[in-house]
Amino acid sequence: MNAFFNLLKLAWVQLIRHRVRSSLTILGVASGMFLFTAVETLQRSLAKATAATAADTTLVVYRENRFCPSASRLPEHFADEIRRIDGVREVIPVKILVNNCGASLDVITFRGVPEGLLKKFAPEIEIVAGSEGAWSKRDDAALLGETFAKRRGLKPGDQFDAAGVTVSVAGILRSPFPQDNNVAYVKLPFLQHASKSGLGVVTQFMVRVHAVGSLESVANAIDEQFRSTQFPTDTRPEKAFFAETAAELIELIGFTRWLGVGAVIAVTALVANALLLAVRGRVKENAVLRTLGYPGRAIACLVVGEGGMLGLAGGLFGVGLGAVFLRWQSFTMGNEGQTLAIQPDAFVVTAGISAALLLGVLASLWPAFQAMTQPIVKNLRS
Amino acid sequence: MNETMIHCQAVSKSYKKGNTLVTPLESLDLEVPAGEFLALMGPSGSGKTTLLNLLSGIDSPSSGKLVIHGTELSGLSRRDLTAWRARNVGYIFQLYHLIPVLTAFENVELPLLLSPLSKRDRHARVVAALDLVSLTDRMHHTPSELSGGQEQRVAIARALVADPPLLVADEPTGDLDRESANRILELLQQLARRHGKTIVMVTHDARAAAAADRTLHLEKGVLLENP
């Protein structure tokens, strides 16, 4: 074990004293891992937004076949009828207004909700700045999701306008659900008025059910209730709804996986190339070490150690930078009014750094094999 | 009477170069007692370095018996031969072959890194080896900051640090000025006489060979005591 650590230390010394070569390689690895982090963050954010879990109890009721917020118009009074359906715990009518219905990285979504119902519907929401009282006092008051406020640099007392609506920031909220952290909650009548959709008209209903197992039966009951009305509905679990309405976005994000694969290949090739060059440049040094009694596996350990360290250093740098950048930018992808918060988490960071280390080690296997099998006598003469 | 350090019996070395079979050493017999400082001379291509490589265990004879310090090398696996080399042989190269990014201390420490010695013990041994070659004041210098003679002394310290009974030196003064060469030769004499090391030195230089206890000449792979 002592010998193993001494070899790693020797590999480390080789790295830090070949500064230019090491820095350039680490920079290359970091660039690849930055891209990998961005892609994995996208994939993971999407998975979180679309993968159903046992904790999901929310349904979204939309106008049948009209999945864009501007096209879905439902009577607000449907809420009372939905509330009476068996299995429904709470229902909230929501008017949605977005600044951009197409694909965008900076979507601003207003959610108009009845005053007093928000906390009842989503008790998990926490006000982290400002107050709910301040929200009640003004018609144009807005409670901003934490990520959205950070992205736009807004704080309580500020005013901003988007999609033709001007609001005053009353507070900042935090929710365990990333989508809630990317919207602005305003009062329903205010948004109905400001968006000129008219009072009594909402975009959708958010429905919370008592039991996870009743999601499907409640959804069917709701759609059945309004099937023969002028406004038939389409009710789905929130995540399934997202997956359906943001299908194009999901397709695009799915494509980015190939960029991640490309980044991984580039990192592997870069480290392998750097180490192959190092091994070729050190044929005599390795022959000297073999003469001093270093077995071939010790030489291989030196090369693999260098590869692992290059990968790890590049990974720490690239993944760290990627995570900080994505957190700082707080990107939100939007399509058809659906928003996807692109936020790196601990899993992405851990997976990225581990992947970089593993790639460094894998990339060094062939150079290590070459180094350990080089003939001593021939290389001493070279 | 001194024990025998090197016993070569009918040792031959052949290898293929293209379609031609080259035999740099043919049926060579050699006996070197422990503690002897032996010089090997001969023209280029006479097989001096090949013999040195066989004695140091970095190459294997094609035939014959080679016993060094009581171990028959031809019976060892590659792994065992490597371990044997680490314990028994110190190799001094003509061009020093120090690792350029390591300091003198780190270069000398290299043979000890795979040993079970503690860091403190390694440090003590490296300092003792550098002290023997009078270079403790330069231990933190890299090879580029040392003169040729100093580099060769670091290389000698590296060869000595694991305390091997056999030192092989391939033209250790070949790249040095006369003054530095003399200093290296004095050091090798001291290692043989005071520390009991067996030294086999290949040289082209008759003055360097004169420092040895005995000189042998290799001509076309055959050893001659008095050419």
Coordinates of C-alpha atoms in Angstrom, one line a residue, chain A residues 78-312:
Chain A
F78 CA -65.7 24.0 -13.1
A79 CA -63.6 24.1 -9.9
D80 CA -66.7 23.7 -7.7
E81 CA -67.8 20.6 -9.7
I82 CA -64.3 19.1 -9.6
R83 CA -64.1 19.6 -5.9
R84 CA -67.2 17.5 -5.4
I85 CA -65.6 14.4 -7.2
D86 CA -64.6 11.6 -4.9
G87 CA -60.9 11.4 -4.1
V88 CA -60.3 15.2 -4.8
R89 CA -58.5 16.9 -1.9
E90 CA -58.1 20.4 -3.3
V91 CA -58.5 22.1 -6.6
I92 CA -57.2 25.5 -7.8
P93 CA -58.1 27.3 -11.0
V94 CA -55.1 28.7 -12.7
K95 CA -54.8 31.3 -15.4
I96 CA -51.5 31.0 -17.2
L97 CA -49.8 33.7 -19.2
V98 CA -46.3 33.3 -20.7
N99 CA -44.1 35.8 -22.4
N100 CA -43.2 33.3 -25.1
C101 CA -45.2 30.3 -26.2
G102 CA -42.4 28.9 -28.3
A103 CA -39.1 27.4 -27.3
S104 CA -37.1 29.7 -25.1
L105 CA -34.4 29.7 -22.4
D106 CA -35.9 32.5 -20.5
V107 CA -39.6 31.8 -20.1
I108 CA -41.6 34.0 -17.8
T109 CA -44.8 32.3 -16.6
F110 CA -47.5 34.0 -14.7
R111 CA -49.9 31.8 -12.7
G112 CA -53.0 33.5 -11.7
V113 CA -54.6 31.8 -8.6
P114 CA -57.4 32.8 -6.3
E115 CA -56.2 34.6 -3.2
G116 CA -56.1 32.4 -0.1
L117 CA -56.1 29.2 -2.1
L118 CA -52.4 29.0 -2.9
K119 CA -51.2 28.0 0.6
K120 CA -54.2 25.6 0.9
F121 CA -53.4 23.9 -2.4
A122 CA -49.6 23.9 -2.0
P123 CA -48.8 24.0 1.8
E124 CA -45.2 23.0 0.9
I125 CA -44.5 26.5 -0.5
E126 CA -42.4 28.6 1.8
I127 CA -42.1 32.4 1.7
V128 CA -38.4 33.2 2.0
A129 CA -38.6 37.0 1.4
G130 CA -41.4 39.5 1.7
S131 CA -44.7 38.2 2.9
E132 CA -48.0 36.8 1.9
G133 CA -49.6 39.8 3.6
A134 CA -47.9 42.1 1.2
W135 CA -49.3 39.9 -1.7
S136 CA -52.8 40.4 -0.3
K137 CA -52.6 44.1 -0.1
R138 CA -52.1 45.0 -3.8
D139 CA -54.0 43.7 -6.8
D140 CA -50.8 43.7 -9.0
A141 CA -48.7 41.9 -6.3
A142 CA -46.7 38.9 -7.3
L143 CA -45.0 36.1 -5.4
L144 CA -41.9 35.0 -7.4
G145 CA -40.4 31.6 -7.5
E146 CA -36.9 31.7 -6.0
T147 CA -35.1 30.6 -9.1
F148 CA -37.0 33.1 -11.3
A149 CA -36.3 36.0 -8.9
K150 CA -32.6 35.1 -8.9
R151 CA -32.4 34.8 -12.6
R152 CA -34.0 38.2 -13.1
G153 CA -32.3 39.8 -10.0
L154 CA -35.7 40.7 -8.5
K155 CA -36.5 41.3 -4.8
P156 CA -39.5 42.4 -2.8
G157 CA -40.6 45.9 -3.7
D158 CA -39.3 45.7 -7.3
Q159 CA -41.6 46.1 -10.3
F160 CA -41.2 44.3 -13.6
D161 CA -43.3 43.7 -16.7
A162 CA -43.5 40.8 -19.1
A163 CA -46.1 39.6 -21.6
G164 CA -47.8 43.0 -21.3
V165 CA -48.3 42.7 -17.6
T166 CA -46.7 44.9 -14.9
V167 CA -46.5 43.5 -11.4
S168 CA -45.0 44.5 -8.1
V169 CA -42.9 41.9 -6.3
A170 CA -44.5 41.2 -2.9
G171 CA -42.4 38.1 -1.9
I172 CA -40.1 35.3 -3.0
L173 CA -41.2 31.7 -2.5
R174 CA -39.4 28.4 -2.4
S175 CA -40.9 25.0 -3.3
P176 CA -39.6 21.5 -3.4
F177 CA -40.9 21.3 -6.9
P178 CA -38.5 23.0 -9.4
Q179 CA -41.3 24.2 -11.7
D180 CA -42.9 26.3 -8.9
N181 CA -39.6 28.0 -8.3
N182 CA -39.7 29.3 -11.9
V183 CA -43.1 31.1 -12.0
A184 CA -44.7 34.3 -10.7
Y185 CA -47.9 33.8 -8.8
V186 CA -50.4 36.7 -9.2
K187 CA -54.0 37.0 -8.2
L188 CA -56.4 35.3 -10.6
P189 CA -58.7 38.3 -11.3
F190 CA -55.8 40.6 -11.9
L191 CA -54.3 38.2 -14.5
Q192 CA -57.7 37.6 -16.1
H193 CA -58.1 41.3 -16.5
A194 CA -54.5 42.0 -17.6
S195 CA -54.5 39.2 -20.2
K196 CA -57.9 40.3 -21.5
S197 CA -59.2 36.8 -21.3
G198 CA -62.1 37.9 -19.3
L199 CA -63.2 37.2 -15.7
G200 CA -64.4 33.6 -15.1
V201 CA -62.0 32.1 -17.7
V202 CA -59.0 30.1 -16.6
T203 CA -56.4 28.0 -18.5
Q204 CA -56.3 24.9 -16.3
F205 CA -57.1 23.4 -13.0
M206 CA -54.6 21.9 -10.7
V207 CA -56.1 19.1 -8.7
R208 CA -54.6 17.4 -5.6
V209 CA -56.0 13.9 -4.8
H210 CA -56.1 12.2 -1.5
A211 CA -54.3 9.0 -2.6
V212 CA -51.6 8.3 -5.2
G213 CA -53.6 5.2 -6.4
S214 CA -56.6 7.3 -7.2
L215 CA -54.9 9.6 -9.8
E216 CA -56.2 7.7 -12.8
S217 CA -59.7 7.2 -11.5
V218 CA -60.1 10.8 -10.5
A219 CA -58.7 11.9 -13.9
N220 CA -61.3 9.8 -15.7
A221 CA -64.1 11.0 -13.4
I222 CA -63.2 14.7 -14.2
D223 CA -63.1 14.1 -17.9
E224 CA -66.3 12.2 -17.8
Q225 CA -68.0 15.0 -15.8
F226 CA -67.3 17.5 -18.6
R227 CA -67.4 15.3 -21.7
S228 CA -70.7 16.5 -22.9
T229 CA -70.2 20.2 -22.1
Q230 CA -69.0 22.9 -24.4
F231 CA -65.6 22.6 -22.8
P232 CA -64.5 19.0 -22.7
T233 CA -61.3 18.4 -20.6
D234 CA -58.2 16.3 -20.8
T235 CA -56.9 15.4 -17.3
R236 CA -53.5 13.9 -16.7
P237 CA -51.0 13.5 -13.9
E238 CA -48.9 16.7 -13.8
K239 CA -45.7 14.9 -15.0
A240 CA -47.5 13.0 -17.8
F241 CA -49.0 16.3 -18.8
F242 CA -45.6 17.9 -19.0
A243 CA -44.3 15.0 -21.0
E244 CA -47.2 15.2 -23.5
T245 CA -47.2 19.0 -24.0
A246 CA -43.5 19.5 -24.0
A247 CA -42.9 16.5 -26.4
E248 CA -40.9 18.6 -28.8
L249 CA -38.7 20.0 -26.0
I250 CA -38.1 16.5 -24.8
E251 CA -37.1 15.4 -28.2
L252 CA -34.6 18.2 -28.5
I253 CA -33.2 17.4 -25.0
G254 CA -33.0 13.7 -26.0
F255 CA -30.8 14.7 -28.9
T256 CA -28.4 16.5 -26.6
R257 CA -27.5 13.1 -25.1
W258 CA -25.3 12.6 -28.3
L259 CA -23.5 15.8 -27.3
G260 CA -22.7 14.2 -24.0
V261 CA -21.5 11.0 -25.7
G262 CA -19.3 13.2 -27.9
A263 CA -17.9 15.0 -24.9
V264 CA -17.1 11.6 -23.2
I265 CA -15.3 10.4 -26.4
A266 CA -13.4 13.7 -26.7
V267 CA -12.2 13.5 -23.1
T268 CA -11.1 9.9 -23.4
A269 CA -9.3 10.6 -26.7
L270 CA -7.6 13.7 -25.2
V271 CA -6.3 12.0 -22.1
A272 CA -5.2 8.9 -24.1
N273 CA -3.4 11.1 -26.6
A274 CA -1.7 13.2 -23.9
L275 CA -0.6 10.0 -22.1
L276 CA 0.6 8.2 -25.3
L277 CA 2.7 11.2 -26.1
A278 CA 4.0 11.3 -22.5
V279 CA 4.8 7.6 -22.6
R280 CA 6.6 8.0 -25.9
G281 CA 8.5 10.9 -24.6
R282 CA 9.5 9.0 -21.5
V283 CA 10.7 5.7 -23.0
K284 CA 14.2 6.2 -21.6
E285 CA 12.9 7.3 -18.2
N286 CA 10.7 4.2 -18.0
A287 CA 13.6 2.0 -19.0
V288 CA 15.7 3.6 -16.3
L289 CA 12.9 2.9 -13.7
R290 CA 12.7 -0.7 -14.9
T291 CA 16.5 -1.0 -14.6
L292 CA 16.2 0.3 -11.0
G293 CA 13.9 -2.6 -10.3
Y294 CA 10.4 -1.2 -11.0
P295 CA 8.2 -4.0 -12.3
G296 CA 6.1 -3.4 -15.4
R297 CA 2.9 -3.1 -13.2
A298 CA 4.5 -0.2 -11.3
I299 CA 5.2 1.6 -14.6
A300 CA 1.6 1.0 -15.6
C301 CA 0.4 2.2 -12.2
L302 CA 2.3 5.5 -12.8
V303 CA 0.7 6.0 -16.2
V304 CA -2.8 5.1 -14.9
G305 CA -2.3 7.3 -11.9
E306 CA -1.4 10.2 -14.1
G307 CA -4.5 9.5 -16.3
G308 CA -6.7 9.3 -13.3
M309 CA -5.4 12.5 -11.9
L310 CA -5.7 14.3 -15.2
G311 CA -9.3 13.1 -15.4
L312 CA -10.1 14.0 -11.8

